[in-house]
């Protein structure tokens, strides 16, 4: 008989004091058996206190590392404490915890190693995005298809579940800033099975996107270069 | 003053500066090696300036000064490359440290609260 899979919910949060408590309570109500780890990425507000009060375990980083550094920290904990699956959900409340099960299921059934929640797969997605950002997302979809052969409709989505094999690869090596599209490529290079499931996203409850509008051009150039460089990097 | 004298003077001043910084422990040996070596080479080239002219002409530089500028540029390019590497290394290390500190702090808090729970029960 196989033992039940150990699942950890990772919530990276930077200055989300106004919404993090509500989010943690929401997740706990829906999935009371899964431990929640909030990685407080050097916030200047009471994010840590609010998350702890709501019942999450909190790791506070001494200064802001950026989303990649925070998530990597979560993977390190998951690897060290022998978790089988992690589910990453943004601390700003944009990802509706209702869909956590949807994102988790393909990994639980051992169909995928990395499962991404896409806002573009479902027809009636209420998600509104700027024109520039949609173009950016499209661009990365095609770039990744060119390099990996798999088509991901929403490569910048941070709503994703990761299996054990990839947790142990991500713990020592994870891209630092704007990590989402890059992480897909890295996972693929490690031989992960990658797929998508439809999710709906909500309006941001607070905070600001790590990909700000005026930074889109920089974001695209940086991530494109990083992805291309990843192709020639030495693998460990 | 002769250019030769100026070159010798400057290299001696920089050499002494570097030694002084090592003495005050502002520069570790690892990083000072580069500068010490550079100072000694410049000093040597300034004293035996005929040697540098011979090398310059041998490689094909019409002007000795061009050769000197070229060498200096290469030196600084290499130095900045090296410094970029060091900065990067420090960056990676401090990031790993930050994550380790965060994880440790979390564990300590857990242990402390477990301990105080135990003491309350007694």
GROMACS .gro file of C-alpha atoms in nm:
model
  358
    1UNK     CA    1   0.000   0.000   0.000
    2UNK     CA    2   0.126   0.345  -0.077
    3UNK     CA    3   0.122   0.611   0.188
    4UNK     CA    4  -0.089   0.920   0.141
    5UNK     CA    5   0.088   1.191  -0.052
    6UNK     CA    6   0.226   1.480   0.149
    7UNK     CA    7   0.109   1.808   0.005
    8UNK     CA    8   0.236   2.157   0.084
    9UNK     CA    9   0.074   2.480  -0.025
   10UNK     CA   10   0.326   2.755  -0.098
   11UNK     CA   11   0.212   3.116  -0.081
   12UNK     CA   12   0.473   3.377  -0.171
   13UNK     CA   13   0.373   3.715  -0.029
   14UNK     CA   14   0.524   4.060  -0.041
   15UNK     CA   15   0.334   4.337   0.138
   16UNK     CA   16   0.002   4.151   0.127
   17UNK     CA   17  -0.101   4.229   0.487
   18UNK     CA   18  -0.447   4.343   0.379
   19UNK     CA   19  -0.539   4.021   0.199
   20UNK     CA   20  -0.316   3.739   0.318
   21UNK     CA   21  -0.522   3.655   0.627
   22UNK     CA   22  -0.839   3.621   0.424
   23UNK     CA   23  -0.663   3.406   0.164
   24UNK     CA   24  -0.512   3.169   0.421
   25UNK     CA   25  -0.849   3.127   0.596
   26UNK     CA   26  -1.014   3.063   0.262
   27UNK     CA   27  -0.761   2.791   0.172
   28UNK     CA   28  -0.791   2.631   0.516
   29UNK     CA   29  -1.167   2.619   0.491
   30UNK     CA   30  -1.154   2.445   0.153
   31UNK     CA   31  -0.855   2.218   0.223
   32UNK     CA   32  -0.820   2.173   0.597
   33UNK     CA   33  -0.570   1.886   0.563
   34UNK     CA   34  -0.302   2.062   0.365
   35UNK     CA   35  -0.040   2.265   0.553
   36UNK     CA   36   0.012   2.618   0.424
   37UNK     CA   37   0.354   2.776   0.408
   38UNK     CA   38   0.358   3.151   0.355
   39UNK     CA   39   0.693   3.285   0.242
   40UNK     CA   40   0.700   3.644   0.352
   41UNK     CA   41   0.949   3.801   0.113
   42UNK     CA   42   1.083   4.080   0.334
   43UNK     CA   43   0.751   4.266   0.357
   44UNK     CA   44   0.738   4.608   0.521
   45UNK     CA   45   0.389   4.549   0.657
   46UNK     CA   46   0.225   4.295   0.888
   47UNK     CA   47   0.202   4.015   0.630
   48UNK     CA   48   0.378   3.765   0.860
   49UNK     CA   49   0.156   3.842   1.159
   50UNK     CA   50  -0.167   3.826   0.961
   51UNK     CA   51  -0.071   3.497   0.796
   52UNK     CA   52   0.030   3.341   1.127
   53UNK     CA   53  -0.292   3.451   1.295
   54UNK     CA   54  -0.486   3.290   1.014
   55UNK     CA   55  -0.308   2.962   1.083
   56UNK     CA   56  -0.030   2.939   0.827
   57UNK     CA   57   0.329   2.854   0.891
   58UNK     CA   58   0.538   3.157   0.797
   59UNK     CA   59   0.895   3.192   0.679
   60UNK     CA   60   1.015   3.550   0.682
   61UNK     CA   61   1.307   3.631   0.456
   62UNK     CA   62   1.536   3.898   0.603
   63UNK     CA   63   1.512   4.111   0.289
   64UNK     CA   64   1.324   4.106  -0.039
   65UNK     CA   65   1.458   3.836  -0.271
   66UNK     CA   66   1.190   3.859  -0.538
   67UNK     CA   67   0.929   3.601  -0.623
   68UNK     CA   68   1.183   3.347  -0.753
   69UNK     CA   69   1.392   3.354  -0.438
   70UNK     CA   70   1.080   3.322  -0.222
   71UNK     CA   71   0.944   3.026  -0.417
   72UNK     CA   72   1.282   2.857  -0.419
   73UNK     CA   73   1.284   2.886  -0.041
   74UNK     CA   74   0.949   2.704  -0.039
   75UNK     CA   75   1.089   2.428  -0.260
   76UNK     CA   76   1.386   2.395  -0.026
   77UNK     CA   77   1.154   2.338   0.269
   78UNK     CA   78   0.944   2.094   0.065
   79UNK     CA   79   1.253   1.900  -0.042
   80UNK     CA   80   1.400   1.892   0.308
   81UNK     CA   81   1.076   1.782   0.473
   82UNK     CA   82   1.006   1.524   0.205
   83UNK     CA   83   0.684   1.659   0.060
   84UNK     CA   84   0.552   1.485  -0.251
   85UNK     CA   85   0.368   1.775  -0.406
   86UNK     CA   86   0.369   2.153  -0.373
   87UNK     CA   87   0.098   2.384  -0.494
   88UNK     CA   88   0.198   2.744  -0.549
   89UNK     CA   89  -0.068   3.009  -0.513
   90UNK     CA   90  -0.008   3.383  -0.523
   91UNK     CA   91  -0.047   3.580  -0.201
   92UNK     CA   92  -0.243   3.863  -0.360
   93UNK     CA   93  -0.566   3.664  -0.381
   94UNK     CA   94  -0.574   3.666  -0.760
   95UNK     CA   95  -0.574   3.287  -0.769
   96UNK     CA   96  -0.904   3.149  -0.650
   97UNK     CA   97  -0.833   2.864  -0.404
   98UNK     CA   98  -1.139   2.680  -0.538
   99UNK     CA   99  -0.927   2.570  -0.834
  100UNK     CA  100  -0.645   2.439  -0.619
  101UNK     CA  101  -0.787   2.090  -0.651
  102UNK     CA  102  -0.797   2.121  -1.030
  103UNK     CA  103  -0.432   2.220  -1.045
  104UNK     CA  104  -0.333   1.951  -0.797
  105UNK     CA  105  -0.521   1.657  -0.948
  106UNK     CA  106  -0.296   1.572  -1.249
  107UNK     CA  107   0.003   1.552  -1.015
  108UNK     CA  108  -0.188   1.342  -0.759
  109UNK     CA  109  -0.284   1.099  -1.036
  110UNK     CA  110   0.080   1.096  -1.148
  111UNK     CA  111  -0.012   1.218  -1.494
  112UNK     CA  112   0.209   1.528  -1.481
  113UNK     CA  113   0.515   1.659  -1.295
  114UNK     CA  114   0.435   2.025  -1.344
  115UNK     CA  115   0.077   2.143  -1.380
  116UNK     CA  116  -0.002   2.504  -1.464
  117UNK     CA  117  -0.333   2.676  -1.402
  118UNK     CA  118  -0.418   2.866  -1.719
  119UNK     CA  119  -0.661   3.155  -1.739
  120UNK     CA  120  -0.691   3.114  -2.116
  121UNK     CA  121  -0.811   2.755  -2.137
  122UNK     CA  122  -1.158   2.816  -2.003
  123UNK     CA  123  -1.398   2.993  -2.235
  124UNK     CA  124  -1.576   3.216  -1.992
  125UNK     CA  125  -1.266   3.344  -1.818
  126UNK     CA  126  -1.344   3.677  -1.666
  127UNK     CA  127  -0.978   3.768  -1.663
  128UNK     CA  128  -0.896   4.106  -1.811
  129UNK     CA  129  -0.543   4.180  -1.913
  130UNK     CA  130  -0.376   4.464  -2.094
  131UNK     CA  131  -0.310   4.431  -2.466
  132UNK     CA  132   0.067   4.446  -2.421
  133UNK     CA  133   0.064   4.175  -2.161
  134UNK     CA  134  -0.147   3.944  -2.375
  135UNK     CA  135   0.105   3.986  -2.656
  136UNK     CA  136   0.388   3.908  -2.413
  137UNK     CA  137   0.216   3.593  -2.290
  138UNK     CA  138   0.152   3.481  -2.650
  139UNK     CA  139   0.515   3.542  -2.735
  140UNK     CA  140   0.638   3.321  -2.451
  141UNK     CA  141   0.388   3.050  -2.542
  142UNK     CA  142   0.537   3.031  -2.890
  143UNK     CA  143   0.897   3.064  -2.775
  144UNK     CA  144   0.852   2.777  -2.531
  145UNK     CA  145   0.678   2.566  -2.793
  146UNK     CA  146   0.969   2.626  -3.026
  147UNK     CA  147   1.221   2.518  -2.762
  148UNK     CA  148   1.033   2.241  -2.582
  149UNK     CA  149   0.764   2.125  -2.821
  150UNK     CA  150   0.486   2.174  -2.567
  151UNK     CA  151   0.228   2.447  -2.598
  152UNK     CA  152   0.144   2.629  -2.277
  153UNK     CA  153  -0.128   2.889  -2.316
  154UNK     CA  154  -0.040   3.075  -1.996
  155UNK     CA  155   0.333   3.045  -1.927
  156UNK     CA  156   0.341   3.343  -1.690
  157UNK     CA  157   0.081   3.196  -1.455
  158UNK     CA  158   0.211   3.144  -1.103
  159UNK     CA  159  -0.073   2.907  -1.012
  160UNK     CA  160   0.098   2.571  -1.044
  161UNK     CA  161   0.154   2.234  -0.882
  162UNK     CA  162   0.484   2.051  -0.880
  163UNK     CA  163   0.564   1.685  -0.826
  164UNK     CA  164   0.843   1.544  -0.615
  165UNK     CA  165   1.089   1.489  -0.897
  166UNK     CA  166   1.080   1.853  -0.996
  167UNK     CA  167   1.070   1.984  -0.636
  168UNK     CA  168   1.414   1.833  -0.586
  169UNK     CA  169   1.540   1.995  -0.906
  170UNK     CA  170   1.391   2.336  -0.826
  171UNK     CA  171   1.521   2.347  -0.468
  172UNK     CA  172   1.886   2.407  -0.565
  173UNK     CA  173   1.827   2.579  -0.900
  174UNK     CA  174   1.542   2.817  -0.953
  175UNK     CA  175   1.535   3.138  -1.160
  176UNK     CA  176   1.540   3.451  -0.946
  177UNK     CA  177   1.330   3.726  -1.097
  178UNK     CA  178   1.032   3.668  -1.325
  179UNK     CA  179   1.075   3.292  -1.289
  180UNK     CA  180   0.751   3.150  -1.431
  181UNK     CA  181   0.825   3.095  -1.802
  182UNK     CA  182   1.185   3.004  -1.730
  183UNK     CA  183   1.083   2.743  -1.474
  184UNK     CA  184   0.876   2.566  -1.742
  185UNK     CA  185   1.181   2.532  -1.966
  186UNK     CA  186   1.402   2.417  -1.681
  187UNK     CA  187   1.144   2.157  -1.579
  188UNK     CA  188   1.128   2.036  -1.937
  189UNK     CA  189   1.507   2.008  -1.955
  190UNK     CA  190   1.486   1.785  -1.648
  191UNK     CA  191   1.239   1.564  -1.828
  192UNK     CA  192   0.920   1.673  -1.653
  193UNK     CA  193   0.576   1.602  -1.794
  194UNK     CA  194   0.415   1.943  -1.820
  195UNK     CA  195   0.053   2.031  -1.877
  196UNK     CA  196  -0.220   2.283  -1.812
  197UNK     CA  197  -0.564   2.293  -1.656
  198UNK     CA  198  -0.820   2.573  -1.685
  199UNK     CA  199  -0.860   2.806  -1.387
  200UNK     CA  200  -1.036   3.134  -1.339
  201UNK     CA  201  -0.860   3.422  -1.180
  202UNK     CA  202  -1.009   3.692  -0.967
  203UNK     CA  203  -0.942   4.057  -0.954
  204UNK     CA  204  -0.634   4.123  -0.750
  205UNK     CA  205  -0.736   4.179  -0.389
  206UNK     CA  206  -0.430   4.385  -0.312
  207UNK     CA  207  -0.067   4.441  -0.391
  208UNK     CA  208   0.068   4.490  -0.740
  209UNK     CA  209   0.174   4.243  -1.004
  210UNK     CA  210   0.541   4.154  -1.008
  211UNK     CA  211   0.511   4.228  -1.379
  212UNK     CA  212   0.419   4.595  -1.392
  213UNK     CA  213   0.284   4.747  -1.709
  214UNK     CA  214   0.568   4.983  -1.787
  215UNK     CA  215   0.817   4.709  -1.725
  216UNK     CA  216   0.672   4.477  -1.986
  217UNK     CA  217   0.942   4.544  -2.245
  218UNK     CA  218   1.221   4.485  -1.997
  219UNK     CA  219   1.044   4.176  -1.870
  220UNK     CA  220   1.015   4.028  -2.216
  221UNK     CA  221   1.376   4.091  -2.313
  222UNK     CA  222   1.508   3.965  -1.983
  223UNK     CA  223   1.303   3.647  -1.976
  224UNK     CA  224   1.371   3.571  -2.343
  225UNK     CA  225   1.745   3.603  -2.289
  226UNK     CA  226   1.728   3.401  -1.969
  227UNK     CA  227   1.540   3.123  -2.147
  228UNK     CA  228   1.789   3.116  -2.432
  229UNK     CA  229   2.082   3.114  -2.190
  230UNK     CA  230   1.918   2.827  -1.999
  231UNK     CA  231   1.940   2.624  -2.317
  232UNK     CA  232   2.319   2.636  -2.311
  233UNK     CA  233   2.369   2.613  -1.934
  234UNK     CA  234   2.540   2.315  -1.782
  235UNK     CA  235   2.296   2.080  -1.608
  236UNK     CA  236   2.363   1.945  -1.264
  237UNK     CA  237   6.000   6.568  -1.529
  238UNK     CA  238   6.056   6.267  -1.742
  239UNK     CA  239   5.763   6.037  -1.819
  240UNK     CA  240   5.969   5.746  -1.692
  241UNK     CA  241   5.997   5.910  -1.349
  242UNK     CA  242   5.622   5.983  -1.338
  243UNK     CA  243   5.538   5.622  -1.426
  244UNK     CA  244   5.771   5.486  -1.159
  245UNK     CA  245   5.636   5.733  -0.902
  246UNK     CA  246   5.271   5.647  -0.969
  247UNK     CA  247   5.325   5.273  -0.957
  248UNK     CA  248   5.510   5.309  -0.626
  249UNK     CA  249   5.228   5.523  -0.481
  250UNK     CA  250   4.964   5.269  -0.585
  251UNK     CA  251   5.174   4.980  -0.460
  252UNK     CA  252   5.207   5.149  -0.120
  253UNK     CA  253   4.833   5.223  -0.113
  254UNK     CA  254   4.754   4.858  -0.175
  255UNK     CA  255   5.000   4.745   0.092
  256UNK     CA  256   4.851   4.995   0.337
  257UNK     CA  257   4.500   4.865   0.265
  258UNK     CA  258   4.614   4.509   0.327
  259UNK     CA  259   4.780   4.623   0.651
  260UNK     CA  260   4.458   4.789   0.769
  261UNK     CA  261   4.270   4.475   0.667
  262UNK     CA  262   4.052   4.663   0.423
  263UNK     CA  263   4.154   4.437   0.140
  264UNK     CA  264   4.192   4.063   0.174
  265UNK     CA  265   4.490   3.892   0.023
  266UNK     CA  266   4.282   3.718  -0.241
  267UNK     CA  267   4.171   4.048  -0.394
  268UNK     CA  268   4.498   4.232  -0.343
  269UNK     CA  269   4.700   3.979  -0.545
  270UNK     CA  270   4.567   4.121  -0.868
  271UNK     CA  271   4.671   4.476  -0.777
  272UNK     CA  272   5.007   4.380  -0.635
  273UNK     CA  273   5.093   4.191  -0.952
  274UNK     CA  274   4.982   4.484  -1.168
  275UNK     CA  275   5.191   4.733  -0.966
  276UNK     CA  276   5.502   4.519  -0.990
  277UNK     CA  277   5.460   4.473  -1.366
  278UNK     CA  278   5.409   4.849  -1.423
  279UNK     CA  279   5.707   4.929  -1.205
  280UNK     CA  280   5.921   4.681  -1.394
  281UNK     CA  281   5.807   4.817  -1.731
  282UNK     CA  282   5.872   5.174  -1.621
  283UNK     CA  283   6.226   5.099  -1.506
  284UNK     CA  284   6.321   4.888  -1.807
  285UNK     CA  285   6.132   5.093  -2.065
  286UNK     CA  286   6.345   4.957  -2.347
  287UNK     CA  287   6.191   4.616  -2.293
  288UNK     CA  288   5.837   4.745  -2.349
  289UNK     CA  289   5.941   4.917  -2.671
  290UNK     CA  290   6.096   4.594  -2.796
  291UNK     CA  291   5.778   4.394  -2.719
  292UNK     CA  292   5.558   4.661  -2.881
  293UNK     CA  293   5.758   4.661  -3.200
  294UNK     CA  294   5.780   4.285  -3.202
  295UNK     CA  295   5.401   4.249  -3.186
  296UNK     CA  296   5.365   4.516  -3.452
  297UNK     CA  297   5.262   4.838  -3.273
  298UNK     CA  298   5.408   5.141  -3.450
  299UNK     CA  299   5.377   5.352  -3.134
  300UNK     CA  300   5.488   5.227  -2.795
  301UNK     CA  301   5.222   5.444  -2.627
  302UNK     CA  302   4.951   5.263  -2.824
  303UNK     CA  303   5.078   4.935  -2.693
  304UNK     CA  304   5.069   5.068  -2.336
  305UNK     CA  305   4.710   5.193  -2.375
  306UNK     CA  306   4.605   4.868  -2.534
  307UNK     CA  307   4.752   4.662  -2.252
  308UNK     CA  308   4.594   4.888  -1.990
  309UNK     CA  309   4.251   4.854  -2.154
  310UNK     CA  310   4.278   4.476  -2.161
  311UNK     CA  311   4.383   4.482  -1.797
  312UNK     CA  312   4.077   4.679  -1.692
  313UNK     CA  313   3.840   4.468  -1.899
  314UNK     CA  314   3.971   4.158  -1.729
  315UNK     CA  315   3.946   4.327  -1.391
  316UNK     CA  316   3.581   4.427  -1.439
  317UNK     CA  317   3.498   4.078  -1.560
  318UNK     CA  318   3.657   3.933  -1.251
  319UNK     CA  319   3.473   4.179  -1.026
  320UNK     CA  320   3.142   4.093  -1.196
  321UNK     CA  321   3.209   3.731  -1.111
  322UNK     CA  322   3.280   3.818  -0.749
  323UNK     CA  323   2.965   4.030  -0.721
  324UNK     CA  324   2.763   3.745  -0.865
  325UNK     CA  325   2.912   3.496  -0.627
  326UNK     CA  326   2.834   3.724  -0.332
  327UNK     CA  327   2.480   3.768  -0.461
  328UNK     CA  328   2.418   3.395  -0.480
  329UNK     CA  329   2.568   3.342  -0.138
  330UNK     CA  330   2.364   3.612   0.032
  331UNK     CA  331   2.050   3.476  -0.130
  332UNK     CA  332   2.120   3.125  -0.004
  333UNK     CA  333   2.195   3.272   0.338
  334UNK     CA  334   1.873   3.475   0.343
  335UNK     CA  335   1.670   3.161   0.267
  336UNK     CA  336   1.859   2.961   0.529
  337UNK     CA  337   1.805   3.233   0.790
  338UNK     CA  338   1.434   3.245   0.709
  339UNK     CA  339   1.396   2.868   0.738
  340UNK     CA  340   1.599   2.854   1.063
  341UNK     CA  341   1.404   3.137   1.221
  342UNK     CA  342   1.080   2.957   1.142
  343UNK     CA  343   1.212   2.637   1.300
  344UNK     CA  344   1.333   2.816   1.612
  345UNK     CA  345   0.995   2.985   1.661
  346UNK     CA  346   0.823   2.647   1.629
  347UNK     CA  347   1.060   2.491   1.882
  348UNK     CA  348   1.011   2.780   2.123
  349UNK     CA  349   0.635   2.758   2.108
  350UNK     CA  350   0.646   2.378   2.147
  351UNK     CA  351   0.869   2.421   2.450
  352UNK     CA  352   0.647   2.677   2.617
  353UNK     CA  353   0.344   2.452   2.552
  354UNK     CA  354   0.526   2.167   2.725
  355UNK     CA  355   0.614   2.383   3.021
  356UNK     CA  356   0.254   2.498   3.057
  357UNK     CA  357   0.138   2.137   3.071
  358UNK     CA  358   0.377   2.053   3.356
   0.00000   0.00000   0.00000
